[in-house]
XYZ file of C-alpha atoms in Angstrom:
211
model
C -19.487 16.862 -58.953
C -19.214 13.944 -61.278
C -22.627 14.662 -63.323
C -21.148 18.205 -63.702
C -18.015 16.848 -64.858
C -19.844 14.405 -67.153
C -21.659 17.786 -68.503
C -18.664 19.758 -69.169
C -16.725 17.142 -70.779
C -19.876 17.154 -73.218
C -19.401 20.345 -73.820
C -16.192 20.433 -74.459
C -16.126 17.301 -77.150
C -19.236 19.967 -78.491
C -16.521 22.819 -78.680
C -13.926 20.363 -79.953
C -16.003 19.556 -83.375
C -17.090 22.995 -84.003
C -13.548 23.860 -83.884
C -12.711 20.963 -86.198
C -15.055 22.204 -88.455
C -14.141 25.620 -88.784
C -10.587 24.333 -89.348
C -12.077 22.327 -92.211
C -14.371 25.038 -93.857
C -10.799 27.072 -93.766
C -8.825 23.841 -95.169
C -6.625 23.681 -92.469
C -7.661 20.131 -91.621
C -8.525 16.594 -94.095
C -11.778 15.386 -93.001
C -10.984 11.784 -92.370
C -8.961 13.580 -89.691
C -11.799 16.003 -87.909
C -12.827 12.880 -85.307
C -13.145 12.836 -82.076
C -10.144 10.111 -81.469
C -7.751 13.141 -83.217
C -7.674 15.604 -80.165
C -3.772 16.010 -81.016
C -4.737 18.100 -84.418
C -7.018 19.720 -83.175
C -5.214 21.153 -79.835
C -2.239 21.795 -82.326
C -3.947 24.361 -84.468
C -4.727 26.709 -81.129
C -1.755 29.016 -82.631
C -3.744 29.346 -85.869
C -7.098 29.819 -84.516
C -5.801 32.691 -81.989
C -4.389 34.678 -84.939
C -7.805 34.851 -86.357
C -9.033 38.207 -84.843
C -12.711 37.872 -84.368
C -13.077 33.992 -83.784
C -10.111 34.302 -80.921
C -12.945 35.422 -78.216
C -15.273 32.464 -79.561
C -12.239 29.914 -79.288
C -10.933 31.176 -76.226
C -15.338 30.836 -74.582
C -15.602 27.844 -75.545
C -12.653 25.124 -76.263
C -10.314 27.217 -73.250
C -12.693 27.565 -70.710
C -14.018 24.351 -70.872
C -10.592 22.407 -70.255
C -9.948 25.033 -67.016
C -13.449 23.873 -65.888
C -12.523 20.080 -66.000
C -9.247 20.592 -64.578
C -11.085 22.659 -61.398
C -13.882 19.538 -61.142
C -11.254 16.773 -61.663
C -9.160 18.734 -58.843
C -12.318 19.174 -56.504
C -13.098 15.235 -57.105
C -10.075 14.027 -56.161
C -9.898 15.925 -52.926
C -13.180 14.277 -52.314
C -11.918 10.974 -52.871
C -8.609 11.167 -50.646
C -9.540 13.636 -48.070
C -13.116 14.171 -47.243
C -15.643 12.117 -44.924
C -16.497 9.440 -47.222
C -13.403 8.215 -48.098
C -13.742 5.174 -46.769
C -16.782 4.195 -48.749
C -15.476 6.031 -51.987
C -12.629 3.823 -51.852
C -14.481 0.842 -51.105
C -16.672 1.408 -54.797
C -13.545 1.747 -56.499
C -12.468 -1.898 -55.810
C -14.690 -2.843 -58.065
C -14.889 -3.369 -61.894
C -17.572 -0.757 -62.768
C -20.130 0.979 -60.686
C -23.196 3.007 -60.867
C -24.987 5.916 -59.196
C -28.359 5.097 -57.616
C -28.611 6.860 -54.400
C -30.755 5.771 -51.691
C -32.087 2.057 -52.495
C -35.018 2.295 -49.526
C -36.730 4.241 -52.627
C -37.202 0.743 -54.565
C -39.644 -1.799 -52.137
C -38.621 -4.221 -54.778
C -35.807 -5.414 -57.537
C -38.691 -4.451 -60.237
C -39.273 -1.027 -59.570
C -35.307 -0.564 -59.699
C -34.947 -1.899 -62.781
C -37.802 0.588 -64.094
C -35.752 3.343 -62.810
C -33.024 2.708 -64.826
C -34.942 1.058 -67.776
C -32.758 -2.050 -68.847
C -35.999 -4.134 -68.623
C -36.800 -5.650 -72.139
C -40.075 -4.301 -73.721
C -42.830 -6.290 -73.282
C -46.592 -7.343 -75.306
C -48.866 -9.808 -73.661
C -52.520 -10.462 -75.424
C -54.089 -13.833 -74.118
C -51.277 -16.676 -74.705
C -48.933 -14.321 -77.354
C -46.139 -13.173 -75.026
C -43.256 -10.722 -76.965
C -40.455 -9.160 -75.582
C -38.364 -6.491 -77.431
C -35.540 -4.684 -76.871
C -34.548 -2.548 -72.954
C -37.587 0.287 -72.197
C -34.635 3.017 -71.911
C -36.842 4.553 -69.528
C -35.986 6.167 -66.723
C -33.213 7.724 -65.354
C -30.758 8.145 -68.932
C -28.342 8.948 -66.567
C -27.633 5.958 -64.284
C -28.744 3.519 -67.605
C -25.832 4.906 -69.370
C -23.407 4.211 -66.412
C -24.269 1.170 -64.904
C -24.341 0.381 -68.766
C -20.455 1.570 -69.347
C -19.564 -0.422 -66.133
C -21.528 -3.969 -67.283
C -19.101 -3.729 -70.404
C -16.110 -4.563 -67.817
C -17.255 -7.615 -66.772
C -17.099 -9.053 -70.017
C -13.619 -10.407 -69.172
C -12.365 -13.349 -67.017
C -12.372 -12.234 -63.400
C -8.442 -11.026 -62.431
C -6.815 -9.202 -60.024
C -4.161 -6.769 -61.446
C -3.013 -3.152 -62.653
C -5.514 -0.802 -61.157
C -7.816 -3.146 -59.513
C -4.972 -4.599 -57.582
C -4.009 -1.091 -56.507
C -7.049 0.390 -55.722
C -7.806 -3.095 -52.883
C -4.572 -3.109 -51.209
C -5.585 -1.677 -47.678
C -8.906 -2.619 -47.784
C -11.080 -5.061 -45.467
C -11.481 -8.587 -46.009
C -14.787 -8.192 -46.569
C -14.849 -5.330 -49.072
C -12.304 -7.177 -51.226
C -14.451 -10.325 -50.834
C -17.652 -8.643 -51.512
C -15.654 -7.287 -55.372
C -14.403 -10.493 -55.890
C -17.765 -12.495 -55.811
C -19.235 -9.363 -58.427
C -16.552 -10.299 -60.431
C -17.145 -14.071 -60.998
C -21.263 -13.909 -60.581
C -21.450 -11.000 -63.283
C -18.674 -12.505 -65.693
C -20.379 -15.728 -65.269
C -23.953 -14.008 -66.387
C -22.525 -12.910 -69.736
C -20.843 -16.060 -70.326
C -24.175 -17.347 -70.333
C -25.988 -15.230 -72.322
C -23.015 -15.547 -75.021
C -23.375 -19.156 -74.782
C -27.015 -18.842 -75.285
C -26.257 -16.999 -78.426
C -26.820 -13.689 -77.511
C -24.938 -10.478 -78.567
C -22.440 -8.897 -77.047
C -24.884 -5.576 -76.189
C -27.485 -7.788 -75.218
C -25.295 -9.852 -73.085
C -23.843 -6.586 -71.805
C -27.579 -5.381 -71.165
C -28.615 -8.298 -68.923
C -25.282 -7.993 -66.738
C -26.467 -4.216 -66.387
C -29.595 -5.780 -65.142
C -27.878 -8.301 -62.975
């Protein structure tokens, strides 16, 4: 349910700019303001768009119905968070910072072939002595690489309990809150490092993806 969510909320930014640029062929919008972070003008000129006779079907198929398909997955997801079987473990994931999808690790006989699933592995030459590495393979499973990405990014900041973390632990075990803490310090600590080393942010970002 969240990869279909993830695909309709594609498809909806998708419906989103080729609204915004039918409002701007019709000059009904400036184009410094047709990006994605101005959702606002664009769900303000609905009125306009539905008084336009034959692109009122193509609005209504594709900017309408995509919101009432979020709302429906968002709904269904949260029932699955609160109420079904694996509540417990659902909950126990969302004490930490970020997370990502893998499935069933006994696939992976080692850390290696994990990492070649997901493909944040540098690129690599070797010819006799001459040893380069490049940038991350991005092979794999685009998917999970682009999560477990996303949640790396969090642990760029000092390790704190508060806001939403803090929420989402109260109730839990010991040992679950325990188990988020120590990702906390052992991932912020990795980018620290590679900062210090001189690294990029996206490269530092990269190897606590890795991590």
């Amino acid at each position: 349910m969240v990869r279909a969510r993830e695909d309709a909320k594609g498809d909806l930014l998708r419906a989103r700019h080729r609204l915004s640029k039918f409002l701007l062929r019709h000059g009904c919008m400036r184009r410094k303001a047709c990006g994605i972070g101005h959702g606002n003008i664009v769900d303000g000129s609905i009125a306009f768009i539905l008084k336009i006779g034959p692109y009122s079907s193509c609005f209504k198929n594709t900017y309408i119905t995509w919101m009432k398909l979020m709302s429906v997955l968002e709904e269904e997801i949260h029932e699955q968070a609160t109420e079904s079987a694996h509540v417990p473990v659902i909950q126990a994931f969302q004490t930490l910072r970020g997370v990502a999808e893998i499935g069933q690790f006994s696939r992976f006989s080692n850390p290696r072939q994990l990492m070649a699933y997901t493909g944040p592995v540098p690129r690599e030459y070797s010819s006799g002595t001459s040893r380069w590495q490049g940038g991350s393979t991005k092979t794999g499973n685009a998917h999970v690489r682009r999560v477990l990405i996303e949640a790396a990014w969090n642990y760029r900041y000092k390790p704190a309990l508060k806001g939403e973390i803090r929420r989402r632990q109260q109730g839990k075990s010991p040992e679950v809150q325990a188990v988020a803490w120590k990702a906390q310090n052992r991932l912020h600590r990795k980018y620290m490092k590679c900062m210090a080393r001189g690294k990029s942010a996206p490269v530092s970002v990269t190897a606590v993806a890795r991590e």
